[in-house]
């Protein structure tokens, strides 16, 4: 075992230290070689060292270098050194983080992380939290808590009696709502098409002046950090209006809530801390390994009521039992990496990481703007939208940038325009990475100009 783990550490270190010299997207021939991992299931056992070698030799070249400094697709963080190392140790522990009796260490760590996180993100002390796979599940968990609370106020016990015959919940979202919120709403029986959609402005921010009448059976889902522009909904105004009417405000703050760690960017949050629940991603801007998100609910009992489970064989407990706050029972110990990331960076390190990424986003916008390309959004955070000209020129530019391998960006449609998205979310991105990427983008986009 010791030799196997040492060999694993060697191979992983080679991968991690070589990431800056690799192509970002793998070559098609390396992806084709993945067939070698298949074939008929072996009849007999093999040496684990051989298995590891096969996985590394065939698998590693086919990975996308999302942990390197030049991956700007979607919103993807890398893995901080302490977080990756903690992930390995936690893998060796193989704790089931569902109950105190199974893993006191992970329950204690979750408690510590909740307190640190509420403090860092300026969320209400005493809020309840569940550690889930990412923002989609954080949205689901928090919206489930909202559903429980709103129906309870209407005299309905949704956990016992279900949704058939329940008083209706009205759901309000912005036109720019993230698809993961729609997925959460649909999974919870609140539907995708019975929603009231509020118009947005040119940055994708919900227009507070266009809010419909709110009441105490309304759930309003707002966002902190639009996936295209990085813009924030006007939370202060919306929360004030909603709370006056007794409505519940949920914030999809996947990456945007991390703006709170920087005094410079925190004002963007616009009072999002006044909401009732929040969904936060940790594999994005906290840069912990996949998969990791947190659902936070101001009044913990609503999350607990929505998620709790009990059975005769489960011990009574005086501790915060994690499985009362998440959809799963058995779970891996995700809190360990969050603890390591926060503990290793500290407040100032987290602030530096977020500010560095935002500076890099500004640098992209400046350099590409100077080169004559149109920047389609106000670059307020870490997201940049670029047009290389006509929709066809932009689409061609994106495809060629992806296959060139220097960096990787995806595409989008933004308010009628075809755009390339640049999301700077990785701790490892340096100014040099930005310069190299801009150089590749300019070269490719210029060469692809239509006559
Ligand atoms: C605003 C927003 N919400 C939700 C999500 C979904 O997050 P996850 O993929 O972690 O479920 C994303 C992902 O980019 C996002 O940007």
CSV table of N, CA and C in Angstrom, one decimal, residues 97-98 110 129-133 137 140-141 293-295 303-304 306-309 320-331 334:
chain,number,residue,atom,x,y,z
A,97,UNK,N,-19.5,11.0,6.2
A,97,UNK,CA,-19.7,12.3,6.9
A,97,UNK,C,-21.2,12.5,7.3
A,98,UNK,N,-21.9,11.4,7.4
A,98,UNK,CA,-23.4,11.6,7.6
A,98,UNK,C,-23.7,11.9,9.1
A,110,UNK,N,-17.0,20.4,9.8
A,110,UNK,CA,-18.1,21.1,9.2
A,110,UNK,C,-18.6,22.2,10.1
A,129,UNK,N,-26.5,25.1,7.6
A,129,UNK,CA,-25.8,24.8,6.4
A,129,UNK,C,-25.7,23.3,6.1
A,130,UNK,N,-25.7,23.0,4.8
A,130,UNK,CA,-25.5,21.6,4.4
A,130,UNK,C,-24.5,21.6,3.3
A,131,UNK,N,-23.6,20.6,3.4
A,131,UNK,CA,-22.5,20.5,2.4
A,131,UNK,C,-22.9,19.5,1.3
A,132,UNK,N,-23.0,20.1,0.1
A,132,UNK,CA,-23.5,19.3,-1.0
A,132,UNK,C,-22.5,19.3,-2.2
A,133,UNK,N,-23.0,18.8,-3.3
A,133,UNK,CA,-22.1,18.6,-4.4
A,133,UNK,C,-21.7,19.9,-5.2
A,137,UNK,N,-27.2,21.5,-6.3
A,137,UNK,CA,-27.8,20.8,-5.1
A,137,UNK,C,-28.0,21.8,-3.9
A,140,UNK,N,-31.2,23.4,-4.7
A,140,UNK,CA,-32.3,22.5,-4.4
A,140,UNK,C,-32.6,22.4,-2.9
A,141,UNK,N,-31.5,22.3,-2.1
A,141,UNK,CA,-31.7,22.2,-0.7
A,141,UNK,C,-32.3,23.4,-0.1
A,293,UNK,N,-20.3,22.2,-2.7
A,293,UNK,CA,-21.1,23.4,-2.6
A,293,UNK,C,-21.8,23.5,-1.2
A,294,UNK,N,-22.3,24.6,-0.8
A,294,UNK,CA,-23.0,24.7,0.5
A,294,UNK,C,-24.3,25.4,0.3
A,295,UNK,N,-25.3,24.9,1.0
A,295,UNK,CA,-26.6,25.5,1.1
A,295,UNK,C,-26.7,26.2,2.5
A,303,UNK,N,-34.4,24.2,7.0
A,303,UNK,CA,-33.5,23.2,6.2
A,303,UNK,C,-33.6,21.8,6.9
A,304,UNK,N,-33.6,21.8,8.2
A,304,UNK,CA,-33.7,20.6,8.9
A,304,UNK,C,-35.0,19.9,8.7
A,306,UNK,N,-36.9,20.1,6.1
A,306,UNK,CA,-37.0,19.7,4.8
A,306,UNK,C,-36.1,18.4,4.5
A,307,UNK,N,-35.0,18.3,5.3
A,307,UNK,CA,-34.0,17.3,5.0
A,307,UNK,C,-33.9,16.1,6.0
A,308,UNK,N,-34.6,16.3,7.1
A,308,UNK,CA,-34.3,15.3,8.2
A,308,UNK,C,-34.8,13.9,7.9
A,309,UNK,N,-34.2,13.0,8.6
A,309,UNK,CA,-34.6,11.6,8.5
A,309,UNK,C,-34.4,10.9,9.8
A,320,UNK,N,-24.7,18.3,15.9
A,320,UNK,CA,-25.3,18.7,14.6
A,320,UNK,C,-25.0,17.6,13.6
A,321,UNK,N,-26.0,16.8,13.4
A,321,UNK,CA,-25.8,15.6,12.5
A,321,UNK,C,-26.0,16.1,11.1
A,322,UNK,N,-24.9,16.0,10.3
A,322,UNK,CA,-24.9,16.6,8.9
A,322,UNK,C,-26.1,16.1,8.1
A,323,UNK,N,-26.5,14.8,8.3
A,323,UNK,CA,-27.5,14.3,7.3
A,323,UNK,C,-28.9,14.9,7.6
A,324,UNK,N,-29.1,15.7,8.6
A,324,UNK,CA,-30.3,16.4,8.8
A,324,UNK,C,-30.4,17.6,8.0
A,325,UNK,N,-29.3,18.0,7.2
A,325,UNK,CA,-29.2,19.2,6.5
A,325,UNK,C,-28.9,19.1,5.0
A,326,UNK,N,-28.9,17.9,4.5
A,326,UNK,CA,-28.6,17.6,3.1
A,326,UNK,C,-29.5,16.5,2.6
A,327,UNK,N,-29.6,16.5,1.2
A,327,UNK,CA,-30.5,15.4,0.6
A,327,UNK,C,-29.9,14.0,0.9
A,328,UNK,N,-28.6,13.9,1.0
A,328,UNK,CA,-28.1,12.5,1.1
A,328,UNK,C,-28.0,12.0,2.5
A,329,UNK,N,-27.8,10.7,2.6
A,329,UNK,CA,-27.5,10.1,3.9
A,329,UNK,C,-26.0,9.9,3.9
A,330,UNK,N,-25.4,8.8,3.3
A,330,UNK,CA,-24.0,8.7,3.2
A,330,UNK,C,-23.4,9.7,2.3
A,331,UNK,N,-22.3,10.2,2.7
A,331,UNK,CA,-21.6,11.3,1.9
A,331,UNK,C,-20.1,11.3,2.2
A,334,UNK,N,-16.7,16.4,2.5
A,334,UNK,CA,-16.4,17.6,1.7
A,334,UNK,C,-15.8,18.7,2.5
